[in-house]
């Protein structure tokens, strides 16, 4: 603590991202990174970019990227917002829509950055619990709220809600903003972007970090009604005029346009996930149905924290959350087929 | 306006950055960009970077870059904070240090983003006026404040305060954070980084956008006491874990390490500034003494808004602020020698 810190700063409990270890030979299945490199079109775009231009400011609106997102999702450029990773998009959206007199709502088990944003922006919240099968139950979300946010698929459970269920909720919850955080949607769910033209209060947030293999470039975006996007722009332009650098825009546009590579790599990840799920079940794990690029699993006779350590000793890094209800689960990122096979071998060894 | 916007969003008046025109053949002297490209070492680092690695998240702490800043400024890594452009660093610093019960202070004529941050974060402020020579008078800043911020050199005036004056102020103002925003310091002032070890409440903010020709890459940093930096990290880690992408870090490190190129290009800009200042005076302009990569000048017999339009017709873009006290000034970025010569020719033509 320092006497120069604001009250606000003193009260913060910052988010802790998954470890980025310096050791090179670890099998890294802890931060939901894509095991495949970015599209060759991304590499070509970065190599071809004229670096002399970096002396100039970028377009503050990143219109080229907005148009690429609009083309991909079949919406207009005015329905698209872009930011420095989806975490920044979410942070700005909390300011833009959630500083309300009533608490906002998100699941008790969910992305652990949400309560951190609430503390930073002094927003009250309530957390309707997942059901015993670890599903989000939207019927438990009262209409009298200051906003709603949830990941779909949910993190760290991997469970997904269908479009019908989302539509039904949006027809009932029309008076506050609803943010669907689709960081993992490309690995198995249907995007709520399909609903933005019927629900002016719906904001869908996606990232290029996972399904586009661009975690290192920090690009996220939101799709919603023009009125929501305008609100986001007001906040962004009161915070940082140019959050996206020229190379990030260039890489992101190339990634969005290479649909074949995207399709190939995500199908490979989905295939490895299905294989891993079956293998883990063979080993006695309870595996939640996953629509994401990770699996959330527990073993009835093995302590999760102990398995985490045993895997780490075998140079495999997964994620363990020491939180109520989920402290017996491991969250395992879907790596390459070779990596998930190594994981299964290590678990066979650990389980004896 | 939208019913889904927060109260906060409704009240915002966002910052408006200088125009980034699409027309290619303009002489662009409006946003204080560097006329020279980034160091060849930057281009080499970007080209050599293994783009396959972009599938991974970057180091959330950007420690390699922090160390490069620390080496450059002769401080420790714990005294360095890095962000997505100095605007982001400033925004986070407003949250970290300025949410106080007393108003913060900044000059009446200054960087126009400061009041925008105050409105976003609901911080009260007062603005001691510059003196008639457009100088900051720190004796006019009462000690009973919630924080102090000013650019040095000031923008858009270009006038600089010396280290002695800053030290005298810091010896008196010990109870609140003082932020010195040094976006332009490399073009003629002495950096207050020299004072951070004697003043634990001093935060010095710099950018790679201007003197390092990297506006397109969005990298800024702050140097201060470890306790201030820790406060900034708490806020940053409650907002966005990874604001700097891998290529931005790589470019910034290379730029900071190429001291020869930095020295050469800034000296060329300083020489062009001195030449331009003399020429403008010849044309009858009053030119404020500038320690920046721009000049702030007015003509006793020519309306500034009219000159702005006449220059634009001649394909030269400068900046005109329609604000009290300075609406008769033009802010002219120091371009290449060829560009400032073209400007002088155009002004000769306009003035007849």
XYZ file of C-alpha atoms in Angstrom:
704
model
C 0.000 0.000 0.000
C 1.091 3.552 -0.707
C -0.425 6.814 0.482
C -0.461 7.944 -3.135
C -2.833 5.176 -4.229
C -6.470 6.071 -4.710
C -9.084 4.417 -2.444
C -10.081 2.415 -5.486
C -6.586 1.031 -6.003
C -6.319 -0.052 -2.377
C -9.456 -2.169 -2.689
C -8.565 -4.014 -5.888
C -7.896 -7.744 -6.102
C -6.496 -8.027 -9.635
C -7.132 -10.879 -12.047
C -4.407 -13.524 -12.208
C -3.885 -14.889 -15.718
C -2.730 -18.460 -16.341
C 0.983 -18.942 -15.939
C 3.282 -18.243 -18.903
C 6.237 -20.389 -17.857
C 9.735 -19.641 -19.066
C 10.659 -23.301 -19.246
C 10.613 -24.254 -22.921
C 9.900 -27.976 -22.918
C 6.611 -27.933 -21.028
C 3.425 -29.181 -22.648
C 1.333 -26.109 -22.053
C -2.340 -26.984 -21.632
C -3.174 -24.230 -19.133
C -4.281 -21.050 -20.971
C -6.475 -22.326 -23.810
C -4.025 -21.339 -26.487
C -4.372 -22.882 -29.926
C -1.789 -25.627 -30.610
C -1.615 -24.603 -34.282
C 0.203 -21.511 -35.536
C -1.656 -18.576 -37.091
C -2.759 -18.896 -40.715
C 0.047 -18.606 -43.295
C -1.942 -15.624 -44.611
C -1.294 -13.859 -41.270
C 2.441 -14.450 -41.533
C 2.410 -13.242 -45.150
C 0.475 -10.083 -44.219
C 2.879 -9.254 -41.395
C 5.924 -9.866 -43.569
C 4.504 -7.775 -46.431
C 3.533 -4.866 -44.184
C 5.638 -1.773 -44.923
C 7.246 -1.100 -41.524
C 8.189 2.444 -42.553
C 4.519 3.312 -42.029
C 4.802 2.587 -38.310
C 5.914 6.201 -37.758
C 2.251 7.208 -38.340
C -0.696 6.774 -35.984
C -3.067 3.984 -36.965
C -6.657 4.648 -37.974
C -8.247 5.244 -34.531
C -11.392 3.428 -35.697
C -9.616 0.406 -37.248
C -12.225 0.517 -39.994
C -10.474 -2.077 -42.154
C -10.731 -4.578 -39.328
C -14.320 -3.615 -38.505
C -15.213 -4.283 -42.112
C -13.494 -7.692 -42.022
C -15.517 -8.634 -38.924
C -18.698 -7.274 -40.536
C -18.051 -9.324 -43.674
C -17.358 -12.453 -41.679
C -20.487 -12.143 -39.536
C -22.852 -10.650 -42.126
C -23.499 -7.409 -40.241
C -22.716 -3.752 -40.988
C -19.553 -1.940 -39.932
C -21.622 0.201 -37.516
C -22.503 -2.999 -35.632
C -18.846 -3.799 -34.911
C -16.474 -2.632 -32.177
C -12.822 -3.721 -31.970
C -10.388 -3.649 -29.060
C -7.062 -4.711 -27.578
C -8.125 -8.288 -26.852
C -11.601 -9.267 -25.713
C -10.612 -8.441 -22.125
C -10.336 -4.771 -23.086
C -13.617 -4.975 -24.998
C -15.271 -6.435 -21.888
C -13.756 -3.802 -19.586
C -15.036 -0.980 -21.787
C -18.444 -2.664 -22.054
C -18.724 -2.864 -18.248
C -18.226 0.924 -18.145
C -20.503 1.591 -21.110
C -23.513 -0.471 -20.005
C -23.169 -1.759 -16.459
C -22.736 1.276 -14.198
C -26.389 1.027 -13.193
C -28.300 1.377 -9.951
C -29.207 -2.338 -9.882
C -26.702 -5.176 -9.603
C -25.571 -6.960 -12.716
C -25.808 -10.750 -12.951
C -23.321 -13.434 -13.923
C -22.942 -17.123 -13.004
C -21.288 -18.122 -9.719
C -18.828 -20.201 -11.741
C -17.617 -18.208 -14.685
C -14.774 -16.096 -16.080
C -13.000 -14.794 -13.007
C -12.306 -11.390 -14.574
C -15.972 -10.301 -14.223
C -15.881 -9.597 -10.463
C -12.535 -7.813 -10.977
C -14.093 -5.399 -13.491
C -16.931 -4.838 -11.027
C -14.469 -3.907 -8.335
C -12.521 -1.577 -10.670
C -15.653 0.205 -11.875
C -17.589 -0.072 -8.601
C -20.454 -2.085 -10.027
C -22.618 -4.274 -7.794
C -23.290 -7.842 -8.839
C -25.132 -11.023 -7.913
C -24.195 -14.510 -9.043
C -27.003 -16.982 -9.754
C -25.516 -20.454 -9.229
C -25.015 -23.021 -11.967
C -27.232 -26.063 -11.502
C -25.704 -29.321 -10.172
C -24.825 -30.328 -13.755
C -22.844 -27.068 -13.980
C -25.234 -25.502 -16.490
C -26.261 -21.838 -16.619
C -29.986 -21.622 -15.868
C -31.217 -18.350 -17.355
C -34.637 -18.769 -15.751
C -32.874 -17.991 -12.477
C -31.870 -14.509 -13.737
C -34.460 -11.974 -12.527
C -35.472 -9.331 -15.077
C -34.872 -6.529 -12.588
C -31.106 -6.359 -13.179
C -28.509 -3.781 -14.221
C -27.166 -6.027 -16.969
C -26.285 -9.666 -17.592
C -23.046 -11.250 -18.738
C -21.997 -14.847 -19.232
C -19.546 -16.743 -21.392
C -21.035 -19.127 -23.925
C -19.587 -21.732 -23.867
C -19.083 -21.005 -20.180
C -15.558 -20.934 -18.768
C -14.180 -22.970 -17.118
C -16.976 -25.527 -17.514
C -17.133 -25.648 -21.331
C -20.920 -26.127 -21.294
C -22.862 -24.279 -23.980
C -26.371 -22.829 -24.256
C -28.262 -23.112 -27.545
C -29.650 -20.233 -29.596
C -33.257 -21.055 -28.678
C -32.489 -20.698 -25.006
C -30.657 -17.403 -25.577
C -33.519 -16.060 -27.701
C -36.071 -16.984 -25.073
C -34.051 -15.147 -22.424
C -33.579 -12.067 -24.617
C -37.316 -11.904 -25.274
C -37.845 -11.671 -21.541
C -34.810 -9.528 -20.592
C -35.269 -6.433 -22.758
C -34.512 -3.573 -20.353
C -30.806 -4.084 -19.681
C -27.749 -4.937 -21.743
C -26.926 -8.628 -22.160
C -23.334 -9.511 -23.016
C -22.590 -12.978 -24.384
C -18.861 -13.585 -24.141
C -18.078 -16.005 -26.961
C -14.337 -16.510 -26.545
C -14.800 -20.245 -27.227
C -17.835 -20.313 -29.522
C -15.938 -21.478 -32.612
C -15.204 -24.836 -30.985
C -18.766 -26.051 -30.822
C -21.553 -23.516 -30.241
C -23.855 -21.383 -32.372
C -22.988 -17.702 -32.210
C -25.534 -15.273 -30.763
C -24.503 -12.870 -33.535
C -27.527 -14.431 -35.275
C -29.726 -12.607 -32.717
C -28.268 -9.079 -32.772
C -30.740 -7.774 -35.333
C -33.694 -8.821 -33.201
C -32.268 -7.780 -29.792
C -30.927 -4.207 -29.559
C -29.626 -4.906 -26.036
C -27.437 -7.879 -27.047
C -23.671 -7.511 -27.313
C -21.667 -10.508 -28.530
C -17.946 -10.449 -27.724
C -15.390 -12.617 -29.520
C -11.610 -12.879 -29.617
C -8.952 -13.843 -32.138
C -6.803 -15.322 -29.360
C -8.221 -18.814 -29.437
C -9.792 -20.084 -32.660
C -7.594 -17.754 -34.786
C -4.300 -18.594 -32.987
C -3.533 -14.912 -32.331
C -3.243 -14.649 -28.533
C 0.109 -12.918 -29.050
C -1.485 -10.088 -31.051
C -4.306 -8.941 -28.720
C -7.394 -8.505 -30.850
C -11.000 -8.871 -29.756
C -14.288 -7.496 -31.035
C -17.951 -7.036 -30.263
C -21.001 -7.249 -32.490
C -24.299 -5.652 -31.511
C -26.829 -2.977 -32.385
C -25.466 0.339 -33.665
C -26.657 2.019 -30.450
C -24.651 -0.335 -28.236
C -21.576 0.031 -30.455
C -21.859 3.832 -30.295
C -21.880 3.628 -26.485
C -18.744 1.494 -26.554
C -17.034 3.956 -28.905
C -17.795 6.839 -26.539
C -16.111 5.028 -23.668
C -13.174 3.833 -25.786
C -12.587 7.340 -27.124
C -12.551 8.618 -23.557
C -9.927 6.031 -22.599
C -7.509 5.397 -25.478
C -7.910 6.639 -29.038
C -5.741 4.003 -30.689
C -5.877 0.661 -28.840
C -5.030 -1.410 -31.939
C -1.645 -1.104 -33.565
C -1.175 -1.363 -37.327
C 0.281 -4.870 -37.267
C -2.489 -6.211 -35.020
C -5.078 -4.915 -37.492
C -3.199 -6.390 -40.419
C -2.832 -9.807 -38.751
C -6.471 -9.881 -37.650
C -7.851 -9.037 -41.079
C -5.773 -11.795 -42.691
C -6.886 -14.301 -40.035
C -10.571 -13.504 -40.503
C -10.315 -13.825 -44.269
C -8.633 -17.247 -44.300
C -11.733 -19.317 -43.693
C -10.238 -22.600 -44.911
C -7.373 -22.599 -42.430
C -9.747 -21.609 -39.636
C -12.078 -24.471 -40.529
C -9.248 -27.028 -40.730
C -7.620 -26.100 -37.434
C -10.789 -25.873 -35.417
C -11.947 -29.257 -36.742
C -8.639 -30.793 -35.682
C -9.081 -29.371 -32.184
C -12.661 -30.619 -31.993
C -11.503 -34.110 -33.056
C -8.755 -34.140 -30.392
C -11.255 -32.959 -27.785
C -13.636 -35.785 -28.606
C -10.778 -38.287 -28.461
C -9.524 -36.898 -25.134
C -12.986 -36.904 -23.613
C -13.410 -40.618 -24.397
C -9.947 -41.450 -23.038
C -10.529 -39.545 -19.816
C -13.840 -41.308 -19.294
C -11.998 -44.610 -19.769
C -9.672 -43.516 -16.969
C -12.659 -42.963 -14.690
C -12.938 -39.174 -15.036
C -16.246 -37.366 -15.011
C -15.986 -35.037 -18.026
C -18.423 -32.139 -18.531
C -19.698 -31.951 -22.121
C -17.451 -29.336 -23.743
C -18.119 -26.997 -26.659
C -14.785 -25.220 -26.064
C -11.089 -25.862 -26.713
C -10.696 -27.217 -23.205
C -12.153 -29.970 -21.074
C -13.281 -29.642 -17.458
C -12.952 -32.959 -15.660
C -12.755 -34.489 -12.182
C -11.834 -37.905 -10.920
C -13.892 -39.495 -8.150
C -10.806 -40.910 -6.387
C -7.994 -38.472 -7.202
C -7.491 -35.060 -5.659
C -7.283 -32.419 -8.393
C -4.546 -30.348 -6.736
C -2.439 -33.480 -6.377
C -2.972 -34.455 -10.014
C -2.023 -30.908 -11.047
C 1.306 -31.280 -9.232
C 1.903 -34.793 -10.557
C 1.289 -33.591 -14.130
C 3.589 -30.646 -13.645
C 6.326 -33.029 -12.477
C 5.828 -34.771 -15.816
C 6.192 -31.388 -17.571
C 2.520 -31.022 -18.390
C 0.837 -27.808 -17.290
C -2.949 -27.717 -16.830
C -5.091 -25.321 -14.790
C -6.564 -25.878 -11.365
C -8.869 -23.329 -9.709
C -8.873 -23.389 -5.947
C -12.484 -22.152 -5.822
C -15.695 -23.432 -4.196
C -17.558 -26.175 -6.104
C -14.809 -26.626 -8.727
C -11.703 -27.349 -6.661
C -11.811 -31.016 -7.647
C -11.741 -30.233 -11.380
C -8.849 -29.794 -13.785
C -9.217 -27.548 -16.816
C -7.262 -29.041 -19.678
C -6.646 -27.135 -22.894
C -6.954 -29.165 -26.094
C -3.429 -29.202 -27.495
C -2.247 -30.996 -30.594
C -3.193 -34.671 -30.888
C 0.373 -35.552 -29.848
C 0.064 -33.373 -26.744
C -3.249 -34.784 -25.585
C -1.871 -38.287 -26.126
C 1.084 -37.413 -23.901
C -1.381 -36.161 -21.306
C -3.326 -39.416 -21.354
C -0.103 -41.412 -20.974
C 0.913 -39.250 -17.996
C -2.507 -39.659 -16.359
C -2.383 -43.451 -16.851
C 0.961 -43.381 -15.068
C -0.361 -41.180 -12.233
C -3.531 -43.208 -11.757
C -1.435 -46.389 -11.677
C -28.400 8.123 -26.715
C -29.597 4.632 -25.850
C -31.500 3.412 -22.812
C -28.854 0.700 -22.437
C -26.030 3.192 -21.888
C -24.852 3.783 -18.341
C -25.296 7.268 -16.819
C -21.563 7.631 -17.185
C -21.632 6.942 -20.930
C -24.380 9.511 -21.464
C -22.265 12.237 -19.892
C -19.038 11.612 -21.818
C -17.533 14.031 -24.324
C -14.828 11.855 -25.902
C -11.403 13.026 -26.984
C -11.026 13.803 -30.688
C -7.614 12.822 -32.052
C -5.988 14.701 -34.933
C -7.306 13.727 -38.326
C -5.751 10.726 -40.124
C -6.678 11.637 -43.684
C -7.023 9.000 -46.380
C -5.663 11.285 -49.071
C -2.102 10.166 -49.718
C -0.376 13.259 -51.038
C -0.996 15.562 -48.067
C 1.921 16.993 -46.101
C 0.787 15.835 -42.700
C 1.938 18.235 -39.977
C -1.079 17.787 -37.696
C -0.478 14.925 -35.248
C 3.167 15.325 -34.190
C 4.287 12.200 -35.955
C 7.973 11.745 -36.690
C 8.883 12.383 -40.343
C 11.544 9.667 -40.203
C 10.774 5.942 -40.260
C 11.470 3.690 -37.262
C 15.051 2.534 -36.727
C 16.249 -0.162 -39.141
C 16.765 -2.257 -36.003
C 12.992 -2.158 -35.436
C 12.288 -3.375 -38.943
C 14.901 -6.117 -38.550
C 13.416 -7.234 -35.209
C 9.901 -7.401 -36.653
C 11.055 -9.304 -39.711
C 13.091 -11.756 -37.620
C 10.280 -12.416 -35.154
C 8.970 -15.980 -35.420
C 5.287 -15.385 -36.200
C 4.420 -18.993 -35.265
C 4.774 -17.859 -31.651
C 1.785 -15.520 -32.016
C -0.513 -18.420 -31.074
C 0.704 -17.971 -27.474
C -0.193 -15.236 -25.013
C 2.537 -12.646 -24.473
C 4.247 -12.167 -21.128
C 1.562 -10.192 -19.220
C 4.286 -8.130 -17.555
C 6.283 -7.386 -20.721
C 9.410 -7.815 -18.615
C 11.782 -7.689 -21.593
C 10.470 -4.256 -22.476
C 10.497 -3.085 -18.854
C 14.144 -4.059 -18.677
C 14.942 -2.141 -21.886
C 13.300 0.987 -20.433
C 15.105 0.446 -17.126
C 18.443 0.124 -18.929
C 17.796 3.221 -20.995
C 16.825 5.380 -18.019
C 19.159 3.887 -15.412
C 16.428 2.662 -13.062
C 15.322 -0.781 -11.923
C 12.677 -2.909 -13.602
C 10.389 -2.424 -10.575
C 10.356 1.307 -11.351
C 8.924 0.783 -14.845
C 5.363 0.340 -16.088
C 4.479 -0.246 -19.754
C 1.205 0.196 -21.622
C -0.659 0.382 -24.906
C 0.510 3.907 -25.778
C 1.036 6.649 -23.224
C -2.692 7.459 -23.410
C -3.451 4.086 -21.832
C -0.714 4.614 -19.248
C -2.251 7.980 -18.380
C -5.784 6.565 -18.185
C -4.657 3.832 -15.780
C -2.669 6.371 -13.739
C -5.752 8.595 -13.355
C -7.547 5.590 -11.826
C -4.583 4.496 -9.733
C -3.741 7.854 -8.148
C -6.347 10.510 -8.863
C -9.649 9.205 -7.519
C -9.267 11.430 -4.455
C -11.585 13.628 -2.421
C -9.838 16.810 -3.542
C -9.702 18.068 -7.155
C -6.645 17.340 -9.249
C -4.812 20.179 -10.994
C -3.659 20.659 -14.566
C -3.053 23.746 -16.734
C -5.975 25.513 -18.425
C -4.152 25.029 -21.729
C -2.828 21.510 -21.943
C -3.417 18.051 -23.377
C -7.128 17.925 -24.034
C -7.412 14.266 -22.983
C -7.003 15.116 -19.255
C -10.537 16.482 -18.722
C -11.881 13.511 -20.700
C -10.232 11.044 -18.301
C -11.689 13.045 -15.416
C -15.148 12.721 -16.874
C -14.715 8.960 -17.489
C -13.428 8.291 -13.978
C -15.513 10.987 -12.246
C -12.550 12.942 -10.927
C -12.885 16.620 -10.049
C -10.313 19.053 -11.375
C -9.221 22.687 -11.380
C -7.097 24.329 -14.039
C -4.596 27.000 -12.972
C -4.096 29.274 -15.990
C -0.855 29.567 -17.910
C 0.690 33.023 -17.551
C 0.415 35.532 -20.448
C 3.623 34.082 -21.940
C 1.833 30.690 -21.968
C 4.100 29.224 -19.298
C 3.032 26.820 -16.551
C 3.460 28.589 -13.185
C 3.786 25.859 -10.570
C 3.651 28.429 -7.752
C -0.024 28.782 -8.637
C -0.677 25.099 -7.790
C -1.948 24.876 -4.201
C -0.546 21.998 -2.144
C -4.020 20.922 -1.062
C -4.764 18.945 -4.222
C -5.765 15.397 -5.185
C -2.911 15.125 -7.662
C -1.145 17.176 -10.333
C -0.523 16.436 -14.006
C 1.041 18.468 -16.777
C 2.889 17.760 -20.000
C 6.522 18.871 -20.104
C 7.085 20.274 -22.672
C 3.478 21.404 -22.501
C 1.138 20.626 -25.385
C 0.127 22.431 -27.488
C 2.405 25.307 -26.439
C 5.768 23.500 -26.628
C 7.109 25.452 -23.619
C 9.263 23.476 -21.198
C 9.987 23.679 -17.462
C 13.523 23.004 -16.214
C 14.515 20.345 -13.688
C 15.209 22.936 -10.964
C 11.686 24.229 -11.191
C 10.237 20.702 -11.099
C 12.397 19.787 -8.114
C 11.338 22.892 -6.209
C 7.687 22.027 -6.844
C 8.145 18.383 -5.815
C 9.810 19.467 -2.572
C 6.676 21.423 -1.748
C 4.037 19.033 -3.182
C 4.772 15.795 -1.329
C 1.293 14.558 -0.349
C -0.240 13.767 -3.742
C 0.920 12.082 -6.944
C 2.545 14.317 -9.562
C 2.503 13.048 -13.151
C 4.865 14.638 -15.652
C 3.729 13.704 -19.146
C 6.904 13.738 -21.245
C 5.572 12.789 -24.686
C 7.840 15.441 -26.237
C 10.782 15.563 -23.828
C 13.313 14.080 -26.256
C 13.084 17.144 -28.493
C 14.555 19.609 -26.051
C 13.923 19.155 -22.329
C 15.550 17.387 -19.415
C 13.628 14.336 -18.256
C 12.200 14.322 -14.737
C 13.246 10.658 -14.557
C 16.334 12.190 -12.894
C 14.079 13.028 -9.908
C 12.224 9.749 -9.359
C 14.642 8.471 -6.734
C 14.183 11.577 -4.593
C 10.394 11.947 -5.060
C 8.303 8.820 -4.354
C 5.168 10.624 -5.603
C 6.574 11.435 -9.058
C 5.468 9.464 -12.112
C 7.112 10.283 -15.434
C 5.239 9.121 -18.547
C 6.857 8.766 -21.967
C 5.878 7.354 -25.347
C 7.589 5.685 -28.282
C 5.149 7.334 -30.690
C 7.090 10.516 -31.277
C 10.850 10.459 -30.798
C 11.022 6.715 -31.621
C 8.807 6.897 -34.740
C 6.491 4.161 -33.472
C 3.049 5.802 -33.337
C 1.727 2.855 -35.342
C 2.789 0.347 -32.659
C 1.185 1.855 -29.524
C 3.786 1.689 -26.779
C 4.141 4.014 -23.808
C 5.692 3.676 -20.383
C 5.992 5.239 -16.950
C 8.955 5.511 -14.601
C 8.497 6.174 -10.890
C 8.924 4.747 -7.422
C 8.239 1.038 -6.974
C 5.184 1.913 -4.870
C 3.603 3.989 -7.652
C 4.389 1.322 -10.233
C 2.791 -1.336 -8.030
C -0.384 0.785 -7.863
C -0.444 1.050 -11.639
C 0.031 -2.716 -11.991
C -2.939 -3.361 -9.703
C -5.181 -1.224 -11.887
C -3.784 -2.623 -15.148
C -4.269 -6.182 -13.935
C -7.867 -5.321 -13.082
C -8.452 -3.968 -16.597
C -6.495 -5.963 -19.186
C -3.833 -8.570 -18.438
C -1.998 -8.326 -21.772
C -2.165 -4.803 -23.230
C 1.065 -5.186 -25.232
C 1.263 -7.644 -28.081
C 4.439 -9.578 -28.864
C 5.378 -7.507 -31.907
C 4.874 -4.209 -30.081
C 7.263 -5.385 -27.360
C 9.799 -6.550 -29.914
C 9.659 -3.265 -31.866
C 9.884 -1.146 -28.732
C 12.906 -2.982 -27.337
C 14.767 -2.581 -30.643
C 13.892 1.127 -30.797
C 15.108 1.809 -27.263
C 18.370 0.000 -27.894
C 19.284 1.867 -31.103
C 20.587 5.036 -29.470
C 22.515 6.262 -32.521
C 19.500 6.340 -34.791
C 17.443 8.014 -32.076
C 20.105 10.677 -31.624
C 20.448 11.326 -35.346
C 16.740 11.659 -36.064
C 15.924 13.836 -33.085
C 18.794 16.179 -33.932
C 17.498 16.511 -37.473
C 14.055 17.411 -36.142
C 15.517 19.939 -33.709
C 17.508 21.540 -36.556
C 14.383 21.789 -38.743
C 12.447 23.259 -35.829
C 15.035 25.953 -35.289
C 15.061 26.728 -39.004
C 11.249 26.863 -39.149
C 11.036 29.084 -36.096
C 13.379 31.659 -37.675
C 11.479 31.544 -40.980
C 8.098 31.995 -39.294
C 9.409 34.952 -37.337
C 10.610 36.450 -40.635
C 7.041 36.110 -41.876
C 5.796 38.089 -38.889
C 4.618 35.170 -36.727
C 4.879 35.177 -32.970
C 6.421 31.778 -32.186
C 6.416 30.347 -28.660
C 9.816 28.892 -27.723
C 9.440 25.175 -28.397
C 11.179 22.194 -26.827
C 8.903 19.788 -28.724
C 8.560 18.389 -32.255
C 5.980 21.071 -33.061
C 5.743 24.825 -33.067
C 2.867 26.896 -31.704
C 2.600 30.183 -33.550
C 0.185 33.020 -34.280
C 0.225 35.862 -36.752
C -0.843 39.345 -35.630
C -2.717 40.042 -38.872
C -3.910 36.629 -40.080
C -6.788 34.645 -38.657
C -5.610 31.164 -37.659
C -8.731 29.316 -38.831
C -8.415 30.992 -42.219
C -4.722 30.073 -42.488
C -5.603 26.478 -41.562
C -8.046 26.305 -44.478
C -5.649 28.032 -46.889
C -2.915 25.541 -45.961
C -5.254 22.623 -46.396
C -6.118 23.882 -49.884
C -2.395 23.716 -50.580
C -2.392 20.116 -49.282
C -0.692 20.919 -45.988
C -2.437 19.756 -42.835
C -1.677 21.503 -39.511
C -3.763 21.617 -36.315
C -6.011 24.424 -35.122
C -7.728 24.299 -31.717
C -10.932 26.282 -31.501
C -10.416 26.912 -27.772
C -10.273 30.013 -25.579
C -6.935 31.879 -25.533
C -5.372 29.728 -28.284
C -7.815 30.034 -31.167
C -5.427 32.335 -33.041
C -2.568 29.817 -32.930
C -1.604 27.041 -35.300
C 0.186 23.950 -34.063
C 2.638 22.820 -36.694
C 4.425 19.462 -36.448
C 8.082 19.485 -37.440
C 8.192 17.367 -40.581
C 11.231 16.629 -42.708
C 13.295 19.634 -43.815
C 11.646 19.358 -47.245
C 8.181 19.427 -45.665
C 8.810 22.454 -43.460
C 10.280 24.256 -46.467
C 7.090 23.502 -48.401
C 5.125 24.899 -45.477
C 7.111 28.129 -45.487
C 6.604 28.509 -49.248
C 2.861 28.002 -48.816
C 2.692 30.540 -45.994
C 4.635 33.083 -48.062
C 2.040 32.576 -50.764
C -0.880 32.911 -48.320
C 0.525 35.994 -46.620
C 1.180 37.559 -50.026
